[in-house]
PDB file of C-alpha atoms in Angstrom:
ATOM      1  CA  MET A   1      25.535   1.070   2.369  1.00 61.00           C
ATOM      2  CA  LYS A   2      28.194   0.766   5.045  1.00 68.00           C
ATOM      3  CA  LYS A   3      30.445  -2.057   6.144  1.00 73.00           C
ATOM      4  CA  SER A   4      29.676  -3.801   9.401  1.00 75.00           C
ATOM      5  CA  LEU A   5      31.862  -3.361  12.480  1.00 76.00           C
ATOM      6  CA  PHE A   6      33.341  -6.819  11.932  1.00 81.00           C
ATOM      7  CA  ALA A   7      34.335  -5.966   8.344  1.00 82.00           C
ATOM      8  CA  LYS A   8      36.092  -2.792   9.506  1.00 81.00           C
ATOM      9  CA  LEU A   9      37.856  -4.497  12.419  1.00 83.00           C
ATOM     10  CA  TYR A  10      38.837  -7.444  10.220  1.00 86.00           C
ATOM     11  CA  HIS A  11      40.896  -5.288   7.861  1.00 83.00           C
ATOM     12  CA  THR A  12      42.376  -3.312  10.758  1.00 84.00           C
ATOM     13  CA  PHE A  13      43.382  -6.537  12.478  1.00 86.00           C
ATOM     14  CA  VAL A  14      44.913  -8.089   9.348  1.00 86.00           C
ATOM     15  CA  LEU A  15      46.887  -4.936   8.533  1.00 85.00           C
ATOM     16  CA  GLY A  16      48.060  -4.592  12.127  1.00 87.00           C
ATOM     17  CA  LEU A  17      49.102  -8.244  12.223  1.00 86.00           C
ATOM     18  CA  LYS A  18      51.177  -7.869   9.046  1.00 87.00           C
ATOM     19  CA  VAL A  19      52.892  -4.729  10.365  1.00 87.00           C
ATOM     20  CA  ASP A  20      53.479  -6.373  13.743  1.00 86.00           C
ATOM     21  CA  LEU A  21      55.080  -9.459  12.212  1.00 88.00           C
ATOM     22  CA  LEU A  22      57.255  -7.356   9.929  1.00 87.00           C
ATOM     23  CA  LEU A  23      58.430  -5.203  12.836  1.00 84.00           C
ATOM     24  CA  ALA A  24      59.072  -8.261  15.010  1.00 86.00           C
ATOM     25  CA  VAL A  25      61.158  -9.997  12.335  1.00 86.00           C
ATOM     26  CA  THR A  26      63.083  -6.805  11.547  1.00 84.00           C
ATOM     27  CA  ALA A  27      63.706  -5.993  15.218  1.00 81.00           C
ATOM     28  CA  GLY A  28      64.775  -9.571  15.894  1.00 84.00           C
ATOM     29  CA  PHE A  29      67.232  -9.545  13.001  1.00 83.00           C
ATOM     30  CA  VAL A  30      68.683  -6.145  13.960  1.00 80.00           C
ATOM     31  CA  THR A  31      68.956  -7.270  17.610  1.00 80.00           C
ATOM     32  CA  PHE A  32      70.986 -10.275  16.473  1.00 81.00           C
ATOM     33  CA  VAL A  33      73.228  -8.082  14.317  1.00 77.00           C
ATOM     34  CA  THR A  34      73.815  -5.519  17.098  1.00 77.00           C
ATOM     35  CA  SER A  35      74.594  -8.342  19.516  1.00 78.00           C
ATOM     36  CA  GLU A  36      77.264  -9.635  17.149  1.00 74.00           C
ATOM     37  CA  LEU A  37      78.631  -6.127  16.631  1.00 70.00           C
ATOM     38  CA  SER A  38      78.829  -5.531  20.382  1.00 71.00           C
ATOM     39  CA  ASN A  39      81.046  -8.583  20.740  1.00 73.00           C
ATOM     40  CA  SER A  40      83.342  -7.327  18.020  1.00 68.00           C
ATOM     41  CA  ARG A  41      86.861  -6.212  18.861  1.00 70.00           C
ATOM     42  CA  ALA A  42      86.627  -3.310  16.432  1.00 68.00           C
ATOM     43  CA  PRO A  43      85.738  -0.070  18.332  1.00 72.00           C
ATOM     44  CA  SER A  44      83.872   1.365  15.316  1.00 72.00           C
ATOM     45  CA  LEU A  45      81.542  -1.646  15.197  1.00 65.00           C
ATOM     46  CA  VAL A  46      80.897  -1.439  18.936  1.00 67.00           C
ATOM     47  CA  ARG A  47      79.982   2.248  18.573  1.00 74.00           C
ATOM     48  CA  LEU A  48      77.683   1.384  15.653  1.00 71.00           C
ATOM     49  CA  ALA A  49      75.930  -1.251  17.791  1.00 69.00           C
ATOM     50  CA  ALA A  50      75.487   1.270  20.610  1.00 74.00           C
ATOM     51  CA  ALA A  51      73.978   3.779  18.151  1.00 78.00           C
ATOM     52  CA  ILE A  52      71.535   1.240  16.717  1.00 75.00           C
ATOM     53  CA  GLU A  53      70.396  -0.196  20.060  1.00 75.00           C
ATOM     54  CA  PRO A  54      67.975   2.657  21.006  1.00 81.00           C
ATOM     55  CA  GLU A  55      66.255   2.349  17.619  1.00 78.00           C
ATOM     56  CA  VAL A  56      65.864  -1.394  18.119  1.00 77.00           C
ATOM     57  CA  ASN A  57      64.330  -0.828  21.551  1.00 80.00           C
ATOM     58  CA  ILE A  58      61.793   1.560  20.007  1.00 84.00           C
ATOM     59  CA  GLY A  59      60.974  -1.088  17.403  1.00 80.00           C
ATOM     60  CA  TRP A  60      60.303  -3.673  20.115  1.00 83.00           C
ATOM     61  CA  LYS A  61      58.106  -1.217  22.043  1.00 86.00           C
ATOM     62  CA  VAL A  62      56.027  -0.465  18.933  1.00 86.00           C
ATOM     63  CA  THR A  63      55.685  -4.211  18.318  1.00 86.00           C
ATOM     64  CA  ILE A  64      54.423  -4.744  21.865  1.00 88.00           C
ATOM     65  CA  ILE A  65      51.944  -1.847  21.589  1.00 89.00           C
ATOM     66  CA  ILE A  66      50.531  -3.188  18.314  1.00 87.00           C
ATOM     67  CA  SER A  67      50.285  -6.679  19.825  1.00 88.00           C
ATOM     68  CA  VAL A  68      48.323  -5.324  22.794  1.00 90.00           C
ATOM     69  CA  ILE A  69      45.943  -3.398  20.495  1.00 88.00           C
ATOM     70  CA  LEU A  70      45.383  -6.489  18.332  1.00 87.00           C
ATOM     71  CA  THR A  71      44.705  -8.570  21.444  1.00 88.00           C
ATOM     72  CA  PHE A  72      42.067  -6.065  22.588  1.00 88.00           C
ATOM     73  CA  LEU A  73      40.423  -6.059  19.134  1.00 85.00           C
ATOM     74  CA  LEU A  74      40.293  -9.852  19.087  1.00 86.00           C
ATOM     75  CA  ALA A  75      38.949 -10.001  22.652  1.00 89.00           C
ATOM     76  CA  TYR A  76      36.289  -7.422  21.760  1.00 86.00           C
ATOM     77  CA  GLU A  77      35.080  -9.434  18.761  1.00 85.00           C
ATOM     78  CA  ILE A  78      35.082 -12.650  20.804  1.00 88.00           C
ATOM     79  CA  LEU A  79      32.925 -11.010  23.482  1.00 88.00           C
ATOM     80  CA  LEU A  80      30.494  -9.671  20.860  1.00 83.00           C
ATOM     81  CA  HIS A  81      30.085 -13.085  19.269  1.00 82.00           C
ATOM     82  CA  ALA A  82      29.792 -14.786  22.653  1.00 84.00           C
ATOM     83  CA  LYS A  83      26.847 -12.515  23.490  1.00 84.00           C
ATOM     84  CA  ARG A  84      25.227 -12.635  20.023  1.00 81.00           C
ATOM     85  CA  ASP A  85      25.610 -16.269  18.957  1.00 81.00           C
ATOM     86  CA  ARG A  86      28.758 -18.403  19.177  1.00 84.00           C
ATOM     87  CA  VAL A  87      32.472 -17.599  19.130  1.00 88.00           C
ATOM     88  CA  SER A  88      32.983 -20.292  16.488  1.00 89.00           C
ATOM     89  CA  TYR A  89      31.202 -18.048  13.967  1.00 89.00           C
ATOM     90  CA  LEU A  90      33.982 -15.481  14.357  1.00 90.00           C
ATOM     91  CA  PHE A  91      36.685 -17.956  13.364  1.00 91.00           C
ATOM     92  CA  SER A  92      34.481 -19.351  10.595  1.00 91.00           C
ATOM     93  CA  SER A  93      34.093 -15.804   9.258  1.00 92.00           C
ATOM     94  CA  VAL A  94      37.859 -15.294   9.191  1.00 92.00           C
ATOM     95  CA  TYR A  95      38.459 -18.652   7.482  1.00 93.00           C
ATOM     96  CA  LYS A  96      35.717 -18.140   4.888  1.00 93.00           C
ATOM     97  CA  SER A  97      36.942 -14.615   4.189  1.00 94.00           C
ATOM     98  CA  TRP A  98      40.337 -16.107   3.362  1.00 93.00           C
ATOM     99  CA  LEU A  99      38.732 -18.756   1.128  1.00 93.00           C
ATOM    100  CA  LEU A 100      36.752 -16.122  -0.777  1.00 93.00           C
ATOM    101  CA  GLN A 101      39.819 -13.918  -1.236  1.00 92.00           C
ATOM    102  CA  ARG A 102      41.708 -16.914  -2.624  1.00 91.00           C
ATOM    103  CA  PHE A 103      38.801 -17.731  -4.951  1.00 92.00           C
ATOM    104  CA  LEU A 104      38.682 -14.157  -6.276  1.00 88.00           C
ATOM    105  CA  HIS A 105      42.423 -13.920  -6.918  1.00 84.00           C
ATOM    106  CA  TYR A 106      43.210 -13.744 -10.616  1.00 77.00           C
ATOM    107  CA  THR A 107      46.356 -14.356 -12.615  1.00 70.00           C
ATOM    108  CA  GLU A 108      47.055 -13.019 -16.090  1.00 58.00           C
ATOM    109  CA  THR A 109      46.335 -16.382 -17.726  1.00 54.00           C
ATOM    110  CA  GLN A 110      42.943 -16.585 -15.987  1.00 50.00           C
ATOM    111  CA  ILE A 111      41.897 -13.089 -16.933  1.00 47.00           C
ATOM    112  CA  ARG A 112      42.236 -13.309 -20.691  1.00 47.00           C
ATOM    113  CA  PRO A 113      38.976 -15.194 -21.468  1.00 47.00           C
ATOM    114  CA  ILE A 114      36.964 -12.558 -19.579  1.00 46.00           C
ATOM    115  CA  ILE A 115      38.208  -9.560 -21.541  1.00 46.00           C
ATOM    116  CA  TYR A 116      35.532  -8.389 -23.973  1.00 46.00           C
ATOM    117  CA  SER A 117      37.685  -7.659 -27.003  1.00 47.00           C
ATOM    118  CA  ALA A 118      41.243  -7.747 -28.231  1.00 46.00           C
ATOM    119  CA  GLN A 119      41.739  -4.014 -27.712  1.00 46.00           C
ATOM    120  CA  PHE A 120      41.374  -4.429 -23.950  1.00 45.00           C
ATOM    121  CA  THR A 121      43.659  -7.457 -23.608  1.00 45.00           C
ATOM    122  CA  THR A 122      46.988  -5.621 -23.379  1.00 44.00           C
ATOM    123  CA  ILE A 123      45.577  -2.916 -21.095  1.00 42.00           C
ATOM    124  CA  SER A 124      43.928  -5.350 -18.736  1.00 45.00           C
ATOM    125  CA  ARG A 125      46.674  -7.888 -18.335  1.00 56.00           C
ATOM    126  CA  THR A 126      48.495  -5.830 -15.730  1.00 74.00           C
ATOM    127  CA  PRO A 127      46.826  -2.695 -14.292  1.00 78.00           C
ATOM    128  CA  ALA A 128      43.301  -4.143 -14.258  1.00 76.00           C
ATOM    129  CA  ILE A 129      44.457  -7.405 -12.675  1.00 82.00           C
ATOM    130  CA  ARG A 130      46.380  -5.564  -9.976  1.00 83.00           C
ATOM    131  CA  SER A 131      43.377  -3.335  -9.274  1.00 83.00           C
ATOM    132  CA  PHE A 132      41.069  -6.345  -9.214  1.00 83.00           C
ATOM    133  CA  ASN A 133      43.291  -8.369  -6.881  1.00 86.00           C
ATOM    134  CA  ARG A 134      43.773  -5.457  -4.467  1.00 86.00           C
ATOM    135  CA  ALA A 135      39.998  -5.133  -4.187  1.00 86.00           C
ATOM    136  CA  ALA A 136      39.572  -8.917  -3.897  1.00 86.00           C
ATOM    137  CA  GLN A 137      41.911  -9.006  -0.900  1.00 89.00           C
ATOM    138  CA  LYS A 138      39.440  -6.791   0.977  1.00 89.00           C
ATOM    139  CA  ALA A 139      36.521  -9.218   0.625  1.00 91.00           C
ATOM    140  CA  VAL A 140      34.989 -10.125   3.983  1.00 93.00           C
ATOM    141  CA  VAL A 141      32.529 -12.850   4.953  1.00 94.00           C
ATOM    142  CA  GLU A 142      30.582 -12.217   8.146  1.00 92.00           C
ATOM    143  CA  LEU A 143      28.866 -15.364   9.355  1.00 90.00           C
ATOM    144  CA  ASN A 144      26.235 -15.319  12.085  1.00 88.00           C
ATOM    145  CA  LYS A 145      23.730 -17.803  13.441  1.00 86.00           C
ATOM    146  CA  ASN A 146      20.864 -16.811  11.134  1.00 89.00           C
ATOM    147  CA  THR A 147      22.519 -14.588   8.524  1.00 91.00           C
ATOM    148  CA  ILE A 148      25.575 -14.286   6.349  1.00 93.00           C
ATOM    149  CA  THR A 149      26.848 -11.060   4.795  1.00 93.00           C
ATOM    150  CA  VAL A 150      29.609 -10.773   2.223  1.00 93.00           C
ATOM    151  CA  PHE A 151      31.275  -7.423   1.555  1.00 93.00           C
ATOM    152  CA  ILE A 152      33.394  -6.977  -1.580  1.00 91.00           C
ATOM    153  CA  LYS A 153      35.129  -3.684  -2.294  1.00 88.00           C
ATOM    154  CA  LEU A 154      34.888  -2.729  -5.958  1.00 85.00           C
ATOM    155  CA  PRO A 155      37.995  -1.305  -7.639  1.00 84.00           C
ATOM    156  CA  SER A 156      38.041   2.164  -9.152  1.00 81.00           C
ATOM    157  CA  SER A 157      39.324   0.888 -12.494  1.00 79.00           C
ATOM    158  CA  GLN A 158      36.593   0.460 -15.115  1.00 82.00           C
ATOM    159  CA  GLN A 159      38.232  -2.633 -16.594  1.00 80.00           C
ATOM    160  CA  ALA A 160      38.600  -4.244 -13.155  1.00 80.00           C
ATOM    161  CA  GLN A 161      34.928  -3.506 -12.422  1.00 82.00           C
ATOM    162  CA  LYS A 162      33.983  -5.308 -15.643  1.00 83.00           C
ATOM    163  CA  ILE A 163      35.733  -8.400 -14.318  1.00 80.00           C
ATOM    164  CA  PHE A 164      33.673  -8.231 -11.120  1.00 82.00           C
ATOM    165  CA  LYS A 165      30.516  -7.751 -13.176  1.00 83.00           C
ATOM    166  CA  GLU A 166      31.292 -10.848 -15.218  1.00 82.00           C
ATOM    167  CA  MET A 167      31.954 -12.833 -12.040  1.00 85.00           C
ATOM    168  CA  GLU A 168      28.835 -11.901 -10.049  1.00 87.00           C
ATOM    169  CA  SER A 169      27.061 -15.218 -10.675  1.00 88.00           C
ATOM    170  CA  ASP A 170      30.265 -17.180 -10.004  1.00 91.00           C
ATOM    171  CA  ILE A 171      30.819 -15.332  -6.734  1.00 91.00           C
ATOM    172  CA  ARG A 172      27.243 -15.979  -5.632  1.00 92.00           C
ATOM    173  CA  GLU A 173      27.592 -19.661  -6.521  1.00 92.00           C
ATOM    174  CA  GLU A 174      30.882 -19.896  -4.611  1.00 93.00           C
ATOM    175  CA  ILE A 175      29.321 -18.315  -1.515  1.00 93.00           C
ATOM    176  CA  SER A 176      26.325 -20.669  -1.771  1.00 93.00           C
ATOM    177  CA  ASN A 177      28.538 -23.733  -2.146  1.00 92.00           C
ATOM    178  CA  ARG A 178      30.651 -22.754   0.845  1.00 92.00           C
ATOM    179  CA  ASN A 179      27.541 -22.026   2.937  1.00 91.00           C
ATOM    180  CA  PRO A 180      24.849 -24.543   1.919  1.00 92.00           C
ATOM    181  CA  ASP A 181      22.702 -23.792   4.987  1.00 90.00           C
ATOM    182  CA  TYR A 182      22.074 -20.234   3.789  1.00 92.00           C
ATOM    183  CA  THR A 183      20.036 -18.829   0.913  1.00 92.00           C
ATOM    184  CA  ILE A 184      22.126 -16.189  -0.862  1.00 92.00           C
ATOM    185  CA  SER A 185      20.405 -13.203  -2.482  1.00 90.00           C
ATOM    186  CA  GLN A 186      21.422 -11.276  -5.572  1.00 90.00           C
ATOM    187  CA  PRO A 187      24.189  -8.734  -4.904  1.00 89.00           C
ATOM    188  CA  ILE A 188      23.442  -5.172  -3.891  1.00 88.00           C
ATOM    189  CA  ARG A 189      25.793  -2.531  -5.274  1.00 85.00           C
ATOM    190  CA  SER A 190      26.350   0.902  -3.802  1.00 81.00           C
ATOM    191  CA  LYS A 191      29.202   3.114  -4.981  1.00 80.00           C
ATOM    192  CA  ASN A 192      32.360   1.042  -4.517  1.00 82.00           C
ATOM    193  CA  LEU A 193      30.847  -1.740  -2.427  1.00 87.00           C
ATOM    194  CA  MET A 194      29.107  -4.972  -3.402  1.00 89.00           C
ATOM    195  CA  ARG A 195      27.159  -6.911  -0.776  1.00 91.00           C
ATOM    196  CA  PHE A 196      25.637 -10.388  -0.754  1.00 93.00           C
ATOM    197  CA  ASP A 197      23.086 -11.170   1.960  1.00 93.00           C
ATOM    198  CA  GLY A 198      22.027 -14.623   3.040  1.00 92.00           C
ATOM    199  CA  THR A 199      19.525 -16.071   5.498  1.00 92.00           C
ATOM    200  CA  LYS A 200      19.405 -19.451   7.215  1.00 89.00           C
ATOM    201  CA  LYS A 201      17.257 -22.002   5.390  1.00 82.00           C
TER     202      LYS A 201
END
């Protein structure tokens, strides 16, 4: 079982957007600092600004390149959806992916009732939750005119997988409630991937 093209591009786009924003903020801050240093009367500070400036320019160039790549990815997905159904389904998919990721996110206080026995409580409160939440952040909802597909990456940790197992019915109910026009099937599991399929009623 493989992820769809949208699911793969979604994670690439989100990661690229985070890196791009981080680079832009960092480059902007360093540009401001070098500008202030250049106006300094101290020769050592002026030389420092001159040494930093080429690095800042590289940072801006990388930011622009990433922005162009992200724009092409977005344009590509928009064209695909325009041909297949409607562009609005693309933005609905992104929004519902975010909603599902937020629904799946667990805190330590939420996780305790799910743990099977006391011996697992201490172990699971930190590593299992982190593993679970990392996997939850990669959940993707792909909405189309007649179908809906939900991809959830399963964590490698056994304890974190138990949490997913306990939540299967809750996840299915959440997907159904968010998409009442679709009939959601039981999940299909293959290796480290869980998939829910749905068809238009």
